[in-house]
Coordinates of C-alpha atoms and ligand atoms in Angstrom, one line a residue:
M5 CA -35.3 102.7 111.8
M6 CA -34.4 99.1 111.8
S7 CA -34.4 97.0 115.0
H8 CA -31.2 95.3 116.5
R9 CA -33.0 91.9 115.7
V10 CA -32.0 90.1 112.5
P11 CA -35.0 91.0 110.1
V12 CA -37.2 88.8 108.8
G13 CA -35.9 89.1 105.4
H14 CA -32.5 88.3 106.5
R15 CA -31.6 85.4 104.3
K16 CA -33.0 87.3 101.1
V17 CA -30.9 90.3 102.4
S18 CA -27.7 88.5 102.1
N19 CA -28.5 86.7 99.0
F20 CA -29.5 90.0 97.4
V21 CA -26.0 91.9 98.7
M22 CA -24.1 88.9 97.5
K23 CA -25.8 89.1 93.8
T24 CA -25.5 93.0 93.7
L25 CA -22.0 93.6 95.3
T26 CA -19.2 91.7 93.8
A27 CA -16.5 92.6 96.1
L28 CA -15.7 89.2 97.6
A29 CA -14.0 90.9 101.1
L30 CA -17.5 92.4 101.7
V31 CA -19.2 88.8 101.0
A32 CA -16.6 87.3 103.1
T33 CA -17.4 90.0 105.8
I34 CA -21.3 89.3 105.8
L35 CA -20.7 85.3 105.9
T36 CA -18.0 85.2 108.6
D37 CA -18.7 88.3 110.8
A38 CA -21.6 89.2 113.0
K39 CA -21.8 92.7 111.7
P40 CA -24.9 94.0 110.9
V41 CA -26.0 93.2 107.1
P42 CA -26.8 96.5 105.3
H43 CA -30.4 97.0 104.5
P44 CA -31.2 96.3 101.0
L45 CA -33.2 99.1 100.5
T46 CA -30.4 101.7 101.3
L47 CA -29.2 100.3 97.9
V48 CA -32.5 99.9 96.0
S49 CA -34.8 102.7 96.2
R50 CA -35.9 105.7 94.1
A51 CA -34.6 109.2 94.6
V52 CA -37.4 111.3 95.2
N53 CA -37.5 114.7 94.2
D54 CA -39.6 116.7 96.6
S55 CA -40.6 119.5 93.7
D56 CA -41.3 116.6 91.1
I57 CA -42.4 113.7 93.1
Y58 CA -43.5 111.7 89.9
A59 CA -39.7 112.1 88.3
N60 CA -38.7 108.4 87.9
W61 CA -42.1 107.1 88.9
P62 CA -41.9 103.5 88.1
T63 CA -44.6 101.7 86.0
Y64 CA -46.7 98.8 87.4
D65 CA -44.6 96.6 85.0
Q66 CA -41.4 98.0 86.8
L67 CA -42.7 96.8 90.3
P68 CA -40.9 95.7 92.2
L69 CA -37.7 98.0 92.1
H70 CA -35.6 94.7 93.1
P71 CA -36.4 90.9 92.1
S72 CA -35.9 89.9 96.3
F73 CA -38.9 92.1 97.0
P74 CA -42.3 90.3 97.4
T75 CA -45.1 90.4 94.4
K76 CA -45.5 94.1 93.0
A77 CA -43.8 95.8 96.0
A78 CA -43.4 99.4 96.0
W79 CA -40.7 99.2 98.4
G80 CA -38.0 102.0 98.1
V81 CA -40.3 103.9 95.9
W82 CA -40.9 106.7 98.4
G83 CA -37.2 106.1 99.6
A84 CA -36.0 103.2 101.9
S85 CA -36.9 104.5 105.4
D86 CA -40.3 105.9 104.3
E87 CA -43.1 105.2 106.9
L88 CA -45.9 106.9 104.9
G89 CA -46.2 104.9 101.8
S90 CA -49.2 106.3 99.4
L91 CA -50.0 108.9 101.6
N92 CA -46.9 110.6 100.0
H93 CA -49.1 111.6 96.9
I94 CA -50.9 114.1 99.3
R95 CA -49.0 117.6 98.8
N96 CA -49.7 120.7 99.9
V97 CA -50.8 121.5 96.5
T98 CA -52.9 118.5 96.0
I99 CA -55.0 119.8 99.2
L100 CA -55.1 123.3 97.9
A101 CA -56.4 122.2 94.5
A102 CA -59.0 120.2 96.3
K103 CA -60.5 123.4 97.8
S104 CA -62.5 123.9 94.4
D105 CA -64.7 120.8 95.4
I106 CA -66.1 122.5 98.4
Q107 CA -69.0 124.4 96.8
L108 CA -71.9 124.2 99.1
G109 CA -70.4 123.7 102.5
R110 CA -72.5 120.4 103.1
T111 CA -70.9 118.1 105.5
F112 CA -71.1 114.4 105.6
N113 CA -70.1 112.0 108.4
L114 CA -68.5 108.7 106.6
N115 CA -68.3 106.9 110.0
L116 CA -70.6 104.0 111.1
E117 CA -71.9 103.9 114.6
L118 CA -68.5 102.8 116.6
S119 CA -70.4 99.7 117.7
M120 CA -71.4 98.6 114.2
P121 CA -71.4 95.9 112.6
N122 CA -72.8 94.3 115.9
P123 CA -71.8 91.6 116.6
P124 CA -68.2 92.0 114.9
L125 CA -68.2 90.3 111.6
N126 CA -65.1 88.2 112.5
T127 CA -65.7 86.2 115.8
N128 CA -62.2 86.6 117.1
R129 CA -62.9 90.2 117.3
R130 CA -64.9 91.6 120.6
P131 CA -67.7 94.2 120.2
L132 CA -67.1 97.5 121.5
I133 CA -67.2 98.1 125.3
H134 CA -68.6 101.3 126.1
A135 CA -69.0 102.3 129.8
I136 CA -70.1 105.6 131.4
Q137 CA -67.9 106.4 134.5
P138 CA -69.9 108.5 136.9
L139 CA -68.2 110.8 139.3
A140 CA -68.9 113.3 141.7
G141 CA -70.8 115.8 139.6
Y142 CA -69.6 114.8 136.2
Q143 CA -69.6 112.2 133.9
D144 CA -66.3 110.6 131.9
D145 CA -66.8 107.4 129.7
V146 CA -64.5 104.7 128.6
I147 CA -64.3 102.9 125.3
T148 CA -62.6 99.6 124.7
L149 CA -62.1 99.2 120.9
N150 CA -60.8 96.7 118.5
T151 CA -60.2 99.0 115.7
Q152 CA -61.0 96.5 113.1
I153 CA -64.5 96.2 114.0
S154 CA -66.3 99.1 112.7
T155 CA -65.3 102.0 110.3
Q156 CA -61.6 101.8 110.0
F157 CA -58.2 102.9 108.6
D158 CA -55.9 100.2 108.1
G159 CA -52.3 101.4 109.2
L160 CA -49.1 99.8 107.7
R161 CA -48.7 97.5 111.1
H162 CA -51.9 95.6 110.1
F163 CA -51.1 93.4 107.2
P164 CA -47.5 92.0 106.0
Y165 CA -46.8 90.0 103.0
S166 CA -46.5 86.1 103.2
T167 CA -46.4 83.6 100.3
N168 CA -47.4 80.8 102.8
A169 CA -48.9 82.0 105.8
S170 CA -45.8 81.0 107.9
Q171 CA -44.2 83.7 110.2
D172 CA -41.0 83.2 108.7
T173 CA -42.1 84.7 105.5
Y174 CA -44.0 87.6 106.8
Q175 CA -42.5 90.8 105.6
F176 CA -44.1 94.4 106.3
Y177 CA -43.8 97.7 104.1
N178 CA -40.3 98.4 103.1
D179 CA -39.1 95.5 105.2
L180 CA -38.7 98.1 108.3
I181 CA -40.4 95.6 111.1
T182 CA -40.9 92.2 112.0
F183 CA -43.9 90.9 114.3
D184 CA -41.3 90.9 117.3
D185 CA -41.0 94.7 116.9
I186 CA -44.5 95.1 117.1
M187 CA -45.2 92.8 120.2
A188 CA -42.0 93.6 122.2
P189 CA -42.8 95.8 125.3
S190 CA -40.2 98.3 124.6
G191 CA -41.0 97.7 120.6
S192 CA -40.3 100.5 118.1
S193 CA -43.4 102.5 117.0
T194 CA -41.9 102.1 113.4
L195 CA -44.9 102.1 110.9
G196 CA -47.4 102.8 113.8
I197 CA -50.6 104.6 113.0
Q198 CA -49.4 107.5 114.6
N199 CA -47.4 108.4 111.3
A200 CA -50.8 108.9 109.3
A201 CA -52.7 110.9 112.5
Q202 CA -49.4 113.2 112.7
K203 CA -49.6 113.8 108.8
G204 CA -53.3 114.8 109.1
I205 CA -55.1 113.5 106.1
A206 CA -57.1 116.0 103.6
G207 CA -57.7 116.2 99.9
R208 CA -60.2 115.0 97.0
G209 CA -62.0 112.1 97.2
I210 CA -64.0 110.4 94.3
L211 CA -67.0 108.0 94.6
L212 CA -67.8 105.4 92.3
D213 CA -71.2 103.9 93.0
W214 CA -71.2 100.3 91.9
A215 CA -74.4 99.2 93.7
G216 CA -76.1 102.1 92.3
W217 CA -75.0 101.2 89.0
M218 CA -76.2 97.6 89.5
E219 CA -79.3 98.8 90.5
S220 CA -79.9 101.1 87.4
K221 CA -79.6 97.9 85.5
N222 CA -81.9 95.8 87.5
A223 CA -79.1 93.5 88.2
S224 CA -79.1 91.6 91.4
F225 CA -76.4 91.1 93.8
D226 CA -75.8 90.0 97.1
V227 CA -73.1 91.5 99.5
F228 CA -72.9 88.4 101.2
N229 CA -71.4 86.4 98.2
A230 CA -67.7 86.7 97.1
T231 CA -68.6 88.5 94.0
N232 CA -65.7 90.1 92.4
I233 CA -65.8 93.8 91.1
S234 CA -63.3 94.4 88.3
A235 CA -61.3 97.1 87.2
V236 CA -63.6 97.3 83.8
E237 CA -66.7 97.3 85.8
L238 CA -65.2 100.3 88.0
D239 CA -64.8 102.2 84.6
A240 CA -68.0 101.3 83.4
V241 CA -69.4 102.6 86.6
A242 CA -67.6 106.1 86.1
T243 CA -69.1 106.2 82.4
W244 CA -72.6 105.6 84.0
Q245 CA -71.8 108.4 86.5
G246 CA -70.9 110.8 83.5
L247 CA -67.0 110.6 84.0
D248 CA -64.4 110.0 81.6
P249 CA -62.6 106.7 82.9
A250 CA -59.4 107.9 81.7
T251 CA -59.2 111.2 83.5
F252 CA -61.7 111.0 86.5
S253 CA -59.0 110.3 89.1
K254 CA -56.3 112.5 90.0
P255 CA -52.9 111.7 91.7
G256 CA -53.4 112.0 95.5
D257 CA -57.3 111.0 95.4
F258 CA -58.9 109.2 97.7
L259 CA -61.0 106.3 95.9
V260 CA -64.2 105.3 97.2
V261 CA -66.4 102.6 96.0
R262 CA -69.9 102.2 97.4
T263 CA -70.6 98.1 97.1
G264 CA -74.1 98.6 98.8
F265 CA -72.8 96.4 102.1
T266 CA -73.9 99.0 104.6
K267 CA -77.2 99.2 102.9
Q268 CA -78.1 95.6 102.7
Y269 CA -76.4 94.9 106.4
L270 CA -78.2 97.7 108.1
A271 CA -81.5 96.5 106.5
L272 CA -81.3 93.1 108.1
S273 CA -83.4 92.2 111.4
S274 CA -81.0 92.3 114.4
H275 CA -81.4 88.3 114.4
D276 CA -80.0 88.2 110.9
Q277 CA -77.0 90.4 111.8
A278 CA -76.3 88.5 114.7
I279 CA -75.9 85.4 112.6
V280 CA -73.8 86.8 109.8
P281 CA -70.4 86.1 111.6
Y282 CA -71.4 82.5 112.2
R283 CA -71.7 81.6 108.4
E284 CA -69.4 78.8 107.8
G285 CA -67.1 77.6 104.8
A286 CA -68.7 78.6 101.5
D287 CA -71.0 80.9 103.2
A288 CA -68.5 83.2 104.8
Q289 CA -68.5 85.5 101.7
F290 CA -68.5 89.1 101.0
L291 CA -68.7 91.0 97.7
G292 CA -65.8 93.4 97.0
M293 CA -62.8 94.1 94.7
E294 CA -61.4 91.6 92.5
A295 CA -57.9 90.7 93.6
S296 CA -56.1 90.4 90.5
D297 CA -52.9 92.1 88.4
A298 CA -55.6 93.9 86.3
M299 CA -57.1 95.5 89.3
L300 CA -53.4 96.1 90.9
R301 CA -52.4 97.8 87.7
W302 CA -55.5 100.0 87.4
L303 CA -55.1 101.3 90.9
W304 CA -51.4 101.8 90.7
D305 CA -51.5 104.0 87.5
K306 CA -54.0 106.2 89.3
K307 CA -51.5 107.3 92.0
L308 CA -54.1 107.0 94.5
S309 CA -53.2 108.3 98.4
L310 CA -56.1 106.0 99.6
V311 CA -58.9 103.4 99.0
G312 CA -62.0 102.8 100.7
S313 CA -65.3 101.2 100.4
D314 CA -68.5 100.3 102.6
N315 CA -67.6 96.7 102.8
P316 CA -65.5 94.4 105.4
A317 CA -62.2 94.5 103.6
F318 CA -62.3 96.6 100.1
E319 CA -61.7 93.3 98.1
S320 CA -64.3 90.5 98.2
L321 CA -63.7 87.7 101.0
P322 CA -62.3 85.3 101.5
S323 CA -59.3 86.7 99.8
D324 CA -56.8 83.8 99.6
A325 CA -57.3 82.3 96.3
S326 CA -56.2 85.0 93.8
I327 CA -52.9 84.1 91.9
I328 CA -51.2 87.6 91.4
D329 CA -48.0 87.6 89.3
G330 CA -48.0 83.9 89.9
V331 CA -48.2 83.8 93.6
P332 CA -51.3 83.5 95.9
R333 CA -52.0 86.9 97.1
S334 CA -54.8 89.1 98.4
L335 CA -55.1 93.0 98.1
H336 CA -54.4 93.5 101.5
Q337 CA -51.0 92.0 101.1
V338 CA -50.1 94.0 98.0
F339 CA -51.7 97.4 99.3
I340 CA -50.4 97.5 103.0
G341 CA -47.3 95.3 103.0
G342 CA -46.2 96.5 99.2
W343 CA -47.4 99.9 98.3
G344 CA -48.0 101.3 102.0
L345 CA -51.5 101.9 100.8
N346 CA -54.0 102.4 103.8
I347 CA -57.6 100.8 103.2
V348 CA -60.7 102.7 104.8
E349 CA -63.4 99.7 105.7
F350 CA -66.8 100.3 106.5
L351 CA -67.4 103.7 105.3
D352 CA -71.0 104.8 105.7
L353 CA -71.6 106.2 102.0
E354 CA -75.2 106.2 102.1
K355 CA -75.9 110.1 102.5
L356 CA -72.9 110.9 100.5
T357 CA -74.1 109.0 97.5
A358 CA -77.6 110.3 97.6
A359 CA -75.9 113.8 97.8
C360 CA -73.6 113.1 94.9
H361 CA -76.2 111.7 92.7
E362 CA -78.7 114.7 93.5
L363 CA -75.9 117.3 92.4
N364 CA -74.6 114.9 89.6
R365 CA -71.1 115.7 91.1
Y366 CA -68.7 112.6 92.5
S367 CA -65.6 114.4 93.9
F368 CA -65.5 116.0 97.3
F369 CA -63.3 117.4 99.9
F370 CA -62.5 114.8 102.6
T371 CA -60.6 114.8 106.0
I372 CA -59.5 111.7 107.9
Q373 CA -57.9 112.1 111.3
N374 CA -56.7 108.9 113.0
L375 CA -56.1 108.6 116.7
N376 CA -52.8 109.5 117.9
V377 CA -51.8 106.0 119.3
V378 CA -47.9 105.4 119.1
G379 CA -47.2 102.1 117.7
G380 CA -51.0 101.8 116.7
I381 CA -52.5 99.2 114.2
A382 CA -55.5 100.6 112.7
S383 CA -57.7 103.4 113.8
P384 CA -61.6 104.9 113.5
P385 CA -61.0 107.2 110.8
N386 CA -63.2 109.9 111.5
A387 CA -63.6 110.6 108.1
M388 CA -65.7 113.5 106.6
A389 CA -66.6 114.7 103.0
I390 CA -67.6 118.1 102.3
L391 CA -69.6 119.0 99.1
Ligands
NAG405 C1 -35.9 118.5 90.8 O1 -37.1 118.6 90.2 C2 -37.2 120.2 89.8 C3 -38.7 120.6 88.8 O2 -38.6 119.5 87.8 C4 -36.0 120.2 89.0 O3 -35.8 121.8 88.7 C5 -34.8 120.0 89.6 O4 -33.4 120.1 88.9 C6 -34.9 118.4 90.2 N1 -33.6 118.1 90.8 C7 -33.2 116.8 90.7 C8 -31.8 116.9 91.7 O5 -33.0 116.4 90.2
NAG406 C1 -46.9 121.7 103.3 O1 -47.4 121.5 104.2 C2 -46.6 120.9 105.4 C3 -47.5 120.2 106.6 O2 -48.2 120.6 106.7 C4 -45.8 121.8 106.1 O3 -45.1 121.6 107.0 C5 -44.9 122.7 105.1 O4 -44.2 124.0 105.6 C6 -45.9 122.9 103.7 N1 -45.3 123.6 102.7 C7 -45.1 124.8 102.2 C8 -44.5 124.9 101.1 O5 -45.9 125.4 102.7
NAG407 C1 -42.8 79.0 103.6 O1 -41.8 79.4 103.1 C2 -40.5 79.4 103.9 C3 -39.4 80.1 102.7 O2 -39.5 79.2 101.7 C4 -40.4 78.0 104.2 O3 -39.3 78.0 105.0 C5 -41.4 77.5 105.0 O4 -40.9 76.1 105.6 C6 -42.6 77.7 104.5 N1 -43.6 77.5 105.4 C7 -44.8 76.6 105.3 C8 -45.9 76.5 106.5 O5 -45.0 75.9 104.0
NAG408 C1 -85.7 98.1 85.8 O1 -87.2 97.8 86.5 C2 -87.9 99.0 86.7 C3 -89.2 98.5 87.1 O2 -89.5 97.0 86.7 C4 -88.2 99.1 85.0 O3 -89.2 100.3 85.1 C5 -87.3 99.7 84.3 O4 -87.2 100.0 83.0 C6 -86.0 98.7 84.4 N1 -84.7 99.1 84.0 C7 -83.9 98.4 83.1 C8 -82.5 99.1 82.4 O5 -84.0 97.4 82.9
NAG409 C1 -73.6 84.4 94.0 O1 -72.4 84.3 93.1 C2 -72.4 83.3 92.1 C3 -71.3 83.2 91.5 O2 -71.0 84.4 90.8 C4 -73.7 83.4 91.5 O3 -73.8 82.3 90.4 C5 -74.8 83.6 92.5 O4 -76.1 83.9 91.5 C6 -74.5 84.6 93.1 N1 -75.8 84.9 94.3 C7 -76.4 85.8 94.5 C8 -77.4 85.8 95.4 O5 -76.2 87.1 93.9
NAG410 C1 -63.6 86.0 93.2 O1 -62.1 85.7 92.9 C2 -61.7 84.7 93.7 C3 -60.2 84.9 93.5 O2 -59.9 84.7 92.1 C4 -62.3 83.3 93.5 O3 -61.6 82.5 94.4 C5 -63.8 83.5 93.6 O4 -64.2 82.2 93.0 C6 -64.3 84.6 93.0 N1 -65.8 84.9 93.4 C7 -66.8 84.4 92.4 C8 -68.3 84.8 93.3 O5 -66.6 84.0 91.4

């Protein structure tokens, strides 16, 4: 669903159409006529075969499908008008296969208390407001929540691509919407969180305990330092857990990385928690996954439905210094704007991790049920693991 407004990528669209189609008459029409320009993705997208979803699957090196698309975008890979992105990896058969990961019936809440971290780590975000509303003989309560402050599922309206942080250059997944589409009072709901809520997300999760691996080596680390976790290290973590790096993940998996953030943050005094958001400059750092070509290739090859972690952004922060495919990019840009890959952040992995080590088993069944907010940006994931 395209809006009637001229999309952000209008100039690129025109260039692409002109390059691709040699029919001069059509070029003349585009240049001189106010008729809507055809969306490029109707021309450049993969034909998805529902019985064989990985037929014609592009390799990492084949991304993007057209050179006018941004760095490593997977636009068109699930079709030109797709709004689910990497959640498409979850099929009925994927969910059925994950049944075998339920062996004990032990359930694990993966959500922090909704007020945590408190105060929010970004000072532009207000804390949770929870009010009890007493009524005649019964109680209601009212919550006002910035969905980015606590455990969260980042939807596809959260983070577009931009090469230079100029509003002119931002593009959302599949180039389906603009900032104005989101802001307009009667704006479209395209790419809203209701899509993920209505899909209902379940399947196989796989845990990599990077923090546990570091501790096992007596290696020190600080989650308030922009340490970059590489794909090579994640393979080493898998090996330490007794898994084969080549086969530990399956298409459709939810990959979860424990960085040790929750453990270190919750161990701080309330005073020290209160000052975390006010660290400045070089101090405003967080440990996380490295934004790099190598990390993206490693993840793309795994065909993951979701990625998640216990830290603020999955990737290390600040996130604007990495050069990916020659351009400054963050994982957020490529994941959300490019692949339609949702990110689940601030997961509470402590109890699940302890149980996984106790059982020496690192895969689990999981469910995520986002709030069904039409046009929403993000949501508490209401995430649960079952062993
Ligand atoms: C889709 O995949 C199935 C299973 O591989 C195959 O039998 C069928 O011919 C494919 N359809 C198309 C249109 O390619
Ligand atoms: C697969 O699951 C979807 C969503 O729950 C459902 O609509 C569809 O009918 C299922 N397909 C089969 C073959 O059961
Ligand atoms: C960003 O790039 C666009 C397209 O090249 C250009 O029009 C715009 O002026 C740039 N903005 C900034 C702030 O550099
Ligand atoms: C880590 O430190 C503990 C306690 O000092 C020690 O027993 C253990 O051997 C060390 N492990 C490694 C891998 O160095
Ligand atoms: C923070 O990261 C830098 C660069 O990797 C490293 O030299 C330093 O020791 C780290 N500090 C802590 C406390 O981990
Ligand atoms: C992590 O990677 C980013 C991007 O390449 C870089 O700016 C930052 O210095 C790295 N962090 C450390 C601690 O080396």
